[in-house]
Each structure stands twice: as structure tokens, then as C-alpha cells.
GROMACS .gro file of C-alpha atoms in nm:
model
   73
    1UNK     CA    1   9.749  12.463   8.597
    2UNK     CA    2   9.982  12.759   8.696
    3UNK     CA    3  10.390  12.686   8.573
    4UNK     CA    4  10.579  12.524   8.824
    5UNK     CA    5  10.747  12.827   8.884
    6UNK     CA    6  10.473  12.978   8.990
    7UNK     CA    7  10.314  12.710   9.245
    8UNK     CA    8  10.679  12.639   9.427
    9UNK     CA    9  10.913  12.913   9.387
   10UNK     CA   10  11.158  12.769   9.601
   11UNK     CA   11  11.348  12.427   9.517
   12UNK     CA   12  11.160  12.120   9.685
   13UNK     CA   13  11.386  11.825   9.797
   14UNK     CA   14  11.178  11.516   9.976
   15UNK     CA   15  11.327  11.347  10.187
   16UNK     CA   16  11.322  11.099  10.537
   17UNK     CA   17  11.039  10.876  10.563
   18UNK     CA   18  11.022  10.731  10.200
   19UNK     CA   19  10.954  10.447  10.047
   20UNK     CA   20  10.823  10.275   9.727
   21UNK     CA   21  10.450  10.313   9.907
   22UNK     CA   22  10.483  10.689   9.973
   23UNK     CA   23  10.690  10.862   9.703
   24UNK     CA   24  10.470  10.825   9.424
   25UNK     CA   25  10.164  11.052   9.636
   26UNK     CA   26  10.440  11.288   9.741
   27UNK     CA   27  10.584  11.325   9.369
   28UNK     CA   28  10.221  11.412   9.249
   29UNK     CA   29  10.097  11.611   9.531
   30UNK     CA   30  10.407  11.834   9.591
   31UNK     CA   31  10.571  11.776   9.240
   32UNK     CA   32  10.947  11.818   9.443
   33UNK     CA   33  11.254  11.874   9.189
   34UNK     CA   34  11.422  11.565   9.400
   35UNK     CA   35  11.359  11.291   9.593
   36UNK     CA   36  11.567  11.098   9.864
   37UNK     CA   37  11.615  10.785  10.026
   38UNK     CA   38  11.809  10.577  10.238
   39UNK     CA   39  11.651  10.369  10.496
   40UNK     CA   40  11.278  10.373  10.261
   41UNK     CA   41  11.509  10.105  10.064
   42UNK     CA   42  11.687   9.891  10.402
   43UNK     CA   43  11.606   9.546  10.457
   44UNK     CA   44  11.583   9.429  10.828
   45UNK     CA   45  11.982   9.473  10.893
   46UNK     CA   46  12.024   9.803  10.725
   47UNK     CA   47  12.143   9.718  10.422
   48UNK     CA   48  12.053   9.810  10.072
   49UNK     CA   49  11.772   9.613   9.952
   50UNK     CA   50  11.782   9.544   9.599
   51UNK     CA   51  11.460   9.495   9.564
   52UNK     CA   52  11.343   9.750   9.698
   53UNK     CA   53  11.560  10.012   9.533
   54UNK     CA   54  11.370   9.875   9.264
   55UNK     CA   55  11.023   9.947   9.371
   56UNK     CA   56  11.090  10.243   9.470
   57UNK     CA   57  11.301  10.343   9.150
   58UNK     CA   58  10.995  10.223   8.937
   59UNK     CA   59  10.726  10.413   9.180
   60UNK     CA   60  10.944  10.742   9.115
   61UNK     CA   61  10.924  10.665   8.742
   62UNK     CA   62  10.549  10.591   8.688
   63UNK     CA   63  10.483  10.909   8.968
   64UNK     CA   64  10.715  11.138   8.721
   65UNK     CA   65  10.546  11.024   8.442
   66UNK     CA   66  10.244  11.100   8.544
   67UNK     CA   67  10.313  11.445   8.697
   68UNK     CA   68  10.436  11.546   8.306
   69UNK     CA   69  10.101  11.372   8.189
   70UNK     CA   70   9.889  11.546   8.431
   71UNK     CA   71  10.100  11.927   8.334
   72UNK     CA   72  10.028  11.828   7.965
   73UNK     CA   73   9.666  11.846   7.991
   0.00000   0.00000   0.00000
């Protein structure tokens, strides 16, 4: 694989839209520098969901770890 540099030149933030069932494809297939989220972790009433801040905290872990897996090889 090219460097990073090389495949985005630009800084890549994701953002709108995301949730513990998305990021993970979008981390791997875009490889973005950042990642954001507000209403990808609101329960029903729009509030923060603890849960699911934890989801999608662990899907952005496993996705990042397996972006640096996949560069290593």
C-alpha cells in the first residue's frame, strides 16, 4: 500500500450519520484522521447514551486497530 500521505493528501474528518454499526467500514475504507459523533450515540430523547458511546468507542478501537494491522502488512 501507498503512505497515507500519498492516498489522502488532504485531512479527512467523518462525520454526521455515525454510529457504532457504520464507523468501523468508514475507518477502514477511508482511513479518516478523525471521526465524529453526536446523535450516532442519542437514545430516543436525545440524550447521551452510555451505552452506546461505548459501542461505538470500542467499534472505533477494533476499526483503528485494524487499519494499523492491515498498513503493517
Amino acid at each position: 500500500r501507498p503512505p497515507r500521505s500519498t492516498l489522502f493528501p488532504y485531512t479527512t474528518l467523518f462525520r454526521s450519520g455515525l454510529t457504532a454499526d457504520n464507523v468501523g467500514a468508514a475507518i477502514i475504507q477511508a482511513r479518516p484522521q478523525a471521526v465524529d459523533v453526536s446523535g450516532g450515540v442519542e437514545n430516543a430523547s436525545g440524550e447521551k447514551d452510555p451505552e452506546r458511546m461505548r459501542q461505538f468507542t470500542q467499534a472505533v478501537r477494533e476499526a483503528d486497530k485494524r487499519k494499523h494491522e492491515d498498513a503493517a502488512v
